[in-house]
Structure formats: structure tokens, C-alpha cells
PDB file of C-alpha atoms in Angstrom:
ATOM      1  CA  GLN R   1     135.213 114.313 -35.882  1.00  0.00           C
ATOM      2  CA  GLY R   2     137.732 117.055 -36.732  1.00  0.00           C
ATOM      3  CA  VAL R   3     140.675 115.763 -34.467  1.00  0.00           C
ATOM      4  CA  ARG R   4     139.956 112.251 -35.990  1.00  0.00           C
ATOM      5  CA  ARG R   5     140.155 113.653 -39.444  1.00  0.00           C
ATOM      6  CA  LEU R   6     143.402 115.467 -39.132  1.00  0.00           C
ATOM      7  CA  HIS R   7     144.935 112.413 -37.379  1.00  0.00           C
ATOM      8  CA  VAL R   8     144.012 110.178 -40.157  1.00  0.00           C
ATOM      9  CA  GLY R   9     145.045 112.871 -42.645  1.00  0.00           C
ATOM     10  CA  ARG R  10     148.361 113.319 -41.036  1.00  0.00           C
ATOM     11  CA  GLY R  11     148.948 109.711 -41.094  1.00  0.00           C
ATOM     12  CA  LEU R  12     147.985 109.597 -45.098  1.00  0.00           C
ATOM     13  CA  ALA R  13     150.206 112.335 -45.744  1.00  0.00           C
ATOM     14  CA  GLU R  14     153.143 110.385 -43.808  1.00  0.00           C
ATOM     15  CA  TRP R  15     152.360 107.063 -45.709  1.00  0.00           C
ATOM     16  CA  VAL R  16     152.192 108.891 -49.187  1.00  0.00           C
ATOM     17  CA  SER R  17     155.600 110.640 -48.280  1.00  0.00           C
ATOM     18  CA  GLN R  18     157.386 107.343 -47.432  1.00  0.00           C
ATOM     19  CA  ARG R  19     156.072 105.779 -50.582  1.00  0.00           C
ATOM     20  CA  LEU R  20     157.139 108.672 -52.780  1.00  0.00           C
ATOM     21  CA  GLY R  21     160.578 108.844 -51.111  1.00  0.00           C
ATOM     22  CA  ASP R  22     163.158 111.646 -50.562  1.00  0.00           C
ATOM     23  CA  GLY R  23     163.002 114.735 -52.727  1.00  0.00           C
ATOM     24  CA  LEU R  24     159.165 115.142 -52.572  1.00  0.00           C
ATOM     25  CA  ARG R  25     157.371 116.880 -49.929  1.00  0.00           C
ATOM     26  CA  VAL R  26     153.829 115.842 -49.025  1.00  0.00           C
ATOM     27  CA  GLU R  27     151.553 118.686 -47.486  1.00  0.00           C
ATOM     28  CA  LEU R  28     147.990 117.771 -46.016  1.00  0.00           C
ATOM     29  CA  ALA R  29     145.742 120.803 -46.561  1.00  0.00           C
ATOM     30  CA  MET R  30     141.931 121.165 -45.649  1.00  0.00           C
ATOM     31  CA  ARG R  31     139.223 123.247 -47.454  1.00  0.00           C
ATOM     32  CA  TYR R  32     137.544 124.032 -44.388  1.00  0.00           C
ATOM     33  CA  GLY R  33     139.763 123.375 -41.300  1.00  0.00           C
ATOM     34  CA  LEU R  34     143.545 123.226 -40.246  1.00  0.00           C
ATOM     35  CA  PRO R  35     145.902 123.038 -41.891  1.00  0.00           C
ATOM     36  CA  SER R  36     144.474 125.379 -44.510  1.00  0.00           C
ATOM     37  CA  ILE R  37     145.111 125.116 -48.068  1.00  0.00           C
ATOM     38  CA  ALA R  38     146.673 128.836 -47.946  1.00  0.00           C
ATOM     39  CA  GLU R  39     148.895 127.543 -44.924  1.00  0.00           C
ATOM     40  CA  SER R  40     150.023 124.309 -46.741  1.00  0.00           C
ATOM     41  CA  ILE R  41     150.612 126.095 -50.033  1.00  0.00           C
ATOM     42  CA  ASN R  42     152.578 128.973 -48.529  1.00  0.00           C
ATOM     43  CA  THR R  43     154.490 126.311 -46.712  1.00  0.00           C
ATOM     44  CA  LEU R  44     155.420 124.664 -50.055  1.00  0.00           C
ATOM     45  CA  LEU R  45     156.075 127.941 -51.795  1.00  0.00           C
ATOM     46  CA  ALA R  46     158.784 128.780 -49.386  1.00  0.00           C
ATOM     47  CA  GLU R  47     160.851 126.182 -50.953  1.00  0.00           C
ATOM     48  CA  ASP R  48     162.302 126.030 -54.443  1.00  0.00           C
ATOM     49  CA  LEU R  49     159.759 123.842 -56.292  1.00  0.00           C
ATOM     50  CA  ALA R  50     159.673 122.365 -59.789  1.00  0.00           C
ATOM     51  CA  LYS R  51     155.600 122.009 -59.566  1.00  0.00           C
ATOM     52  CA  ILE R  52     152.725 121.373 -57.138  1.00  0.00           C
ATOM     53  CA  VAL R  53     150.911 118.296 -57.413  1.00  0.00           C
ATOM     54  CA  VAL R  54     147.485 118.498 -55.995  1.00  0.00           C
ATOM     55  CA  LEU R  55     145.449 115.316 -55.116  1.00  0.00           C
ATOM     56  CA  PRO R  56     141.747 116.103 -53.757  1.00  0.00           C
ATOM     57  CA  LEU R  57     141.018 113.286 -51.562  1.00  0.00           C
ATOM     58  CA  PHE R  58     137.180 113.204 -52.989  1.00  0.00           C
ATOM     59  CA  PRO R  59     136.955 109.815 -54.885  1.00  0.00           C
ATOM     60  CA  GLN R  60     134.521 111.507 -57.465  1.00  0.00           C
ATOM     61  CA  TYR R  61     134.416 115.337 -58.844  1.00  0.00           C
ATOM     62  CA  ALA R  62     131.764 117.451 -57.404  1.00  0.00           C
ATOM     63  CA  ILE R  63     131.726 121.349 -57.633  1.00  0.00           C
ATOM     64  CA  ALA R  64     130.962 121.583 -54.016  1.00  0.00           C
ATOM     65  CA  SER R  65     134.007 119.380 -53.172  1.00  0.00           C
ATOM     66  CA  THR R  66     136.827 119.047 -55.543  1.00  0.00           C
ATOM     67  CA  GLY R  67     135.824 122.214 -57.394  1.00  0.00           C
ATOM     68  CA  SER R  68     135.679 124.517 -54.264  1.00  0.00           C
ATOM     69  CA  ALA R  69     139.145 122.806 -53.119  1.00  0.00           C
ATOM     70  CA  LEU R  70     140.840 123.491 -56.412  1.00  0.00           C
ATOM     71  CA  ALA R  71     139.385 127.096 -56.560  1.00  0.00           C
ATOM     72  CA  GLU R  72     140.827 127.642 -53.360  1.00  0.00           C
ATOM     73  CA  VAL R  73     144.221 126.229 -54.608  1.00  0.00           C
ATOM     74  CA  ALA R  74     144.004 128.584 -57.806  1.00  0.00           C
ATOM     75  CA  ARG R  75     143.170 131.728 -55.516  1.00  0.00           C
ATOM     76  CA  VAL R  76     146.224 131.284 -53.117  1.00  0.00           C
ATOM     77  CA  LEU R  77     148.399 130.738 -56.000  1.00  0.00           C
ATOM     78  CA  GLU R  78     147.270 133.825 -57.761  1.00  0.00           C
ATOM     79  CA  SER R  79     148.740 135.827 -55.091  1.00  0.00           C
ATOM     80  CA  ALA R  80     152.065 134.079 -55.058  1.00  0.00           C
ATOM     81  CA  GLU R  81     154.896 136.024 -56.790  1.00  0.00           C
ATOM     82  CA  ARG R  82     156.346 133.278 -59.049  1.00  0.00           C
ATOM     83  CA  PRO R  83     154.085 130.117 -58.478  1.00  0.00           C
ATOM     84  CA  PRO R  84     155.497 126.899 -59.683  1.00  0.00           C
ATOM     85  CA  PRO R  85     153.441 124.976 -62.523  1.00  0.00           C
ATOM     86  CA  LEU R  86     150.491 123.185 -60.988  1.00  0.00           C
ATOM     87  CA  GLN R  87     149.036 119.433 -61.734  1.00  0.00           C
ATOM     88  CA  THR R  88     145.862 118.396 -60.562  1.00  0.00           C
ATOM     89  CA  LEU R  89     145.242 114.610 -60.036  1.00  0.00           C
ATOM     90  CA  GLY R  90     141.733 113.578 -60.893  1.00  0.00           C
ATOM     91  CA  ALA R  91     138.975 111.328 -59.561  1.00  0.00           C
ATOM     92  CA  PHE R  92     139.844 107.855 -58.573  1.00  0.00           C
ATOM     93  CA  PHE R  93     136.325 106.364 -57.864  1.00  0.00           C
ATOM     94  CA  GLU R  94     136.531 103.495 -60.289  1.00  0.00           C
ATOM     95  CA  HIS R  95     140.291 102.705 -59.435  1.00  0.00           C
ATOM     96  CA  PRO R  96     140.347  99.032 -58.476  1.00  0.00           C
ATOM     97  CA  SER R  97     142.597  99.860 -55.499  1.00  0.00           C
ATOM     98  CA  PHE R  98     139.904 102.296 -54.147  1.00  0.00           C
ATOM     99  CA  ILE R  99     136.989  99.844 -54.739  1.00  0.00           C
ATOM    100  CA  ASN R 100     139.059  97.151 -52.904  1.00  0.00           C
ATOM    101  CA  ALA R 101     139.876  99.286 -50.121  1.00  0.00           C
ATOM    102  CA  TYR R 102     136.096 100.003 -49.569  1.00  0.00           C
ATOM    103  CA  ALA R 103     135.435  96.271 -49.756  1.00  0.00           C
ATOM    104  CA  GLU R 104     137.931  95.454 -47.596  1.00  0.00           C
ATOM    105  CA  VAL R 105     136.696  97.918 -44.708  1.00  0.00           C
ATOM    106  CA  ALA R 106     132.814  96.859 -45.311  1.00  0.00           C
ATOM    107  CA  GLU R 107     133.691  92.968 -45.515  1.00  0.00           C
ATOM    108  CA  PRO R 108     133.923  92.298 -41.754  1.00  0.00           C
ATOM    109  CA  ILE R 109     130.785  94.346 -41.039  1.00  0.00           C
ATOM    110  CA  LEU R 110     128.710  92.870 -43.974  1.00  0.00           C
ATOM    111  CA  LYS R 111     129.768  89.321 -42.932  1.00  0.00           C
ATOM    112  CA  ASP R 112     128.605  89.700 -39.466  1.00  0.00           C
ATOM    113  CA  PHE R 113     125.505  91.448 -40.458  1.00  0.00           C
ATOM    114  CA  ALA R 114     124.809  88.981 -43.457  1.00  0.00           C
ATOM    115  CA  PRO R 115     122.401  91.232 -45.567  1.00  0.00           C
ATOM    116  CA  ASP R 116     120.444  89.710 -48.401  1.00  0.00           C
ATOM    117  CA  HIS R 117     121.302  92.871 -50.405  1.00  0.00           C
ATOM    118  CA  ILE R 118     123.439  95.717 -50.297  1.00  0.00           C
ATOM    119  CA  VAL R 119     121.997  99.206 -51.263  1.00  0.00           C
ATOM    120  CA  PHE R 120     124.374 101.993 -52.649  1.00  0.00           C
ATOM    121  CA  SER R 121     122.950 105.435 -52.087  1.00  0.00           C
ATOM    122  CA  PHE R 122     124.498 108.607 -53.446  1.00  0.00           C
ATOM    123  CA  HIS R 123     123.608 112.101 -52.823  1.00  0.00           C
ATOM    124  CA  GLY R 124     122.174 114.113 -55.631  1.00  0.00           C
ATOM    125  CA  LEU R 125     123.352 117.187 -57.454  1.00  0.00           C
ATOM    126  CA  PRO R 126     121.196 119.641 -59.162  1.00  0.00           C
ATOM    127  CA  GLU R 127     120.851 118.726 -62.702  1.00  0.00           C
ATOM    128  CA  TRP R 128     122.318 122.121 -63.838  1.00  0.00           C
ATOM    129  CA  GLN R 129     125.494 121.032 -62.015  1.00  0.00           C
ATOM    130  CA  ILE R 130     125.471 117.606 -63.996  1.00  0.00           C
ATOM    131  CA  ARG R 131     124.898 119.199 -67.479  1.00  0.00           C
ATOM    132  CA  ASP R 132     127.679 121.945 -66.791  1.00  0.00           C
ATOM    133  CA  LEU R 133     130.115 118.989 -66.485  1.00  0.00           C
ATOM    134  CA  ASP R 134     129.439 117.630 -70.087  1.00  0.00           C
ATOM    135  CA  PRO R 135     132.064 119.650 -72.392  1.00  0.00           C
ATOM    136  CA  SER R 136     130.222 118.352 -75.154  1.00  0.00           C
ATOM    137  CA  GLY R 137     126.553 119.351 -74.110  1.00  0.00           C
ATOM    138  CA  SER R 138     125.435 116.357 -76.300  1.00  0.00           C
ATOM    139  CA  ARG R 139     125.266 113.635 -73.715  1.00  0.00           C
ATOM    140  CA  CYS R 140     124.190 114.445 -70.137  1.00  0.00           C
ATOM    141  CA  LEU R 141     120.785 113.872 -69.161  1.00  0.00           C
ATOM    142  CA  VAL R 142     119.827 113.593 -72.931  1.00  0.00           C
ATOM    143  CA  ASP R 143     118.454 110.101 -72.269  1.00  0.00           C
ATOM    144  CA  ALA R 144     118.221 107.294 -69.566  1.00  0.00           C
ATOM    145  CA  ASP R 145     121.336 105.688 -70.840  1.00  0.00           C
ATOM    146  CA  CYS R 146     123.702 108.510 -70.490  1.00  0.00           C
ATOM    147  CA  CYS R 147     125.578 106.850 -67.805  1.00  0.00           C
ATOM    148  CA  ALA R 148     125.634 103.555 -68.998  1.00  0.00           C
ATOM    149  CA  SER R 149     129.248 103.815 -69.574  1.00  0.00           C
ATOM    150  CA  SER R 150     132.147 105.992 -69.002  1.00  0.00           C
ATOM    151  CA  CYS R 151     133.511 108.215 -71.681  1.00  0.00           C
ATOM    152  CA  ALA R 152     135.167 111.530 -72.094  1.00  0.00           C
ATOM    153  CA  GLU R 153     131.937 113.288 -72.152  1.00  0.00           C
ATOM    154  CA  ASN R 154     131.053 112.071 -68.595  1.00  0.00           C
ATOM    155  CA  ARG R 155     134.424 111.657 -67.252  1.00  0.00           C
ATOM    156  CA  SER R 156     133.817 114.519 -64.643  1.00  0.00           C
ATOM    157  CA  CYS R 157     130.091 113.860 -64.290  1.00  0.00           C
ATOM    158  CA  TYR R 158     129.225 112.912 -60.588  1.00  0.00           C
ATOM    159  CA  ARG R 159     126.241 111.009 -61.743  1.00  0.00           C
ATOM    160  CA  ALA R 160     128.328 108.801 -64.005  1.00  0.00           C
ATOM    161  CA  HIS R 161     130.822 108.315 -61.224  1.00  0.00           C
ATOM    162  CA  CYS R 162     128.006 107.035 -58.782  1.00  0.00           C
ATOM    163  CA  PHE R 163     126.789 104.739 -61.596  1.00  0.00           C
ATOM    164  CA  ALA R 164     130.329 103.315 -62.386  1.00  0.00           C
ATOM    165  CA  THR R 165     131.002 102.627 -58.663  1.00  0.00           C
ATOM    166  CA  ALA R 166     127.793 100.790 -58.169  1.00  0.00           C
ATOM    167  CA  ARG R 167     128.190  98.874 -61.394  1.00  0.00           C
ATOM    168  CA  ALA R 168     131.957  97.983 -60.431  1.00  0.00           C
ATOM    169  CA  SER R 169     130.677  96.506 -57.150  1.00  0.00           C
ATOM    170  CA  GLN R 170     127.614  94.451 -58.432  1.00  0.00           C
ATOM    171  CA  PRO R 171     125.766  94.137 -61.673  1.00  0.00           C
ATOM    172  CA  ALA R 172     122.994  96.496 -61.976  1.00  0.00           C
ATOM    173  CA  PRO R 173     119.223  94.790 -61.875  1.00  0.00           C
ATOM    174  CA  PRO R 174     117.169  95.223 -64.915  1.00  0.00           C
ATOM    175  CA  LEU R 175     114.978  98.608 -64.681  1.00  0.00           C
ATOM    176  CA  HIS R 176     111.273  98.185 -65.211  1.00  0.00           C
ATOM    177  CA  LEU R 177     109.534 101.427 -65.079  1.00  0.00           C
ATOM    178  CA  ASP R 178     106.043 100.220 -64.281  1.00  0.00           C
ATOM    179  CA  VAL R 179     107.031  98.433 -61.065  1.00  0.00           C
ATOM    180  CA  ASP R 180     106.578 100.087 -57.737  1.00  0.00           C
ATOM    181  CA  TYR R 181     110.088  99.560 -56.552  1.00  0.00           C
ATOM    182  CA  LYS R 182     109.633 100.717 -52.978  1.00  0.00           C
ATOM    183  CA  THR R 183     106.838  98.168 -52.265  1.00  0.00           C
ATOM    184  CA  THR R 184     108.486  95.384 -54.388  1.00  0.00           C
ATOM    185  CA  LEU R 185     111.924  95.929 -52.772  1.00  0.00           C
ATOM    186  CA  LEU R 186     110.644  96.226 -49.259  1.00  0.00           C
ATOM    187  CA  SER R 187     108.479  93.084 -49.380  1.00  0.00           C
ATOM    188  CA  SER R 188     111.309  90.944 -50.582  1.00  0.00           C
ATOM    189  CA  LEU R 189     114.138  91.850 -48.294  1.00  0.00           C
ATOM    190  CA  THR R 190     114.786  90.645 -45.064  1.00  0.00           C
ATOM    191  CA  ARG R 191     117.837  92.314 -44.340  1.00  0.00           C
ATOM    192  CA  THR R 192     119.460  95.086 -45.924  1.00  0.00           C
ATOM    193  CA  ALA R 193     122.937  96.943 -45.584  1.00  0.00           C
ATOM    194  CA  ARG R 194     122.806 100.579 -46.687  1.00  0.00           C
TER     195      ARG R 194
END
């Protein structure tokens, strides 16, 4: 897995570098692995840079992934003698190109499997992490519709990202709280992709 991730990562870095053209340097860095964030940033700092742009390769923000990687970037730059300005590119979970790329990869598999339904599953986060990402303190988990639409207050909310990704892929079914979903869903499906 690690070797494949490195191979794909290097290929992506090369692809991005070609698209950006001359004069812009692209370095691959991994939070846990090699090349490390420290190694890649120190390579960049050896050059005369106008700024460093960081693109975390996590589609949505989560403290454990994007937050951890950005904290490591900050830690490394704190020890630099004269660090250049830092720009961070944000979440891209709802960008049409990202969704289309996922659909393109899934299409041949789903076509052969021919499921009746596709179930999107997202891992959860502790509610305190979700609430901490609401700068207003007035939206997150206040009611059941807090993620019904994207807005400034939930822009960094992982839960809102999951809802937006699912909404972009397929309209959400109506929610009926008095229905036993597991029994109803399992009895009505013959082939499910998840």
C-alpha cells in the first residue's frame, strides 16, 4: 500500500508540475511516510521562494487528517529562519471535477455489478470536533437541518461535506423517523453497492 501511495503521489506531483509550468516547484509530502512534510518543506526552503502553497490531498476537512498535516507544516515553518508566506488551498469535496473523477472510476465497476441502489458511507467524528468547526457557534448540530445547505458557518464541517457529497451524487430520500430503516432497506434491495 505504501509503495503504491508513493508511486501515485509522485505521478500526481509530476502531473501538477507539468500543468503549472516552469517557475513553480511541486513537492510531494506525506504526514506519515516519506517524503515527510519536514523533508519536502526543507527542500523548498533551500530555494528563494515568494510563497509556499499547500494542497492537502484530503477532499474534506477533518482535524485528524487535514488539521494534522497543516499543524505539521506550521511546526516545520516555525523553525525556519525566514519562512515565506504560506497559502493553503481548502477542501474540494464538492468540486465538480472531484465528483466527476470519482464517478468515472466507479462507473465501470457499478455498470458490471448493476446495483439497485448505491449507499454512501462516511465515517463519523466526535460531535465536539464538529461543533468546534462552527465559527458562529450557532449552527452546528442545533437542529436536524444544520447540514441541509452549504454556508460560511459549515464550510469546514466534515458532516456538511459528507451531506454535500451525497447530495451532489444523488438526491436524498425523504427522512421518516418512524420507519425501521434497516428492515425496510434490506427487504427492498436485491443488489447494493457500498
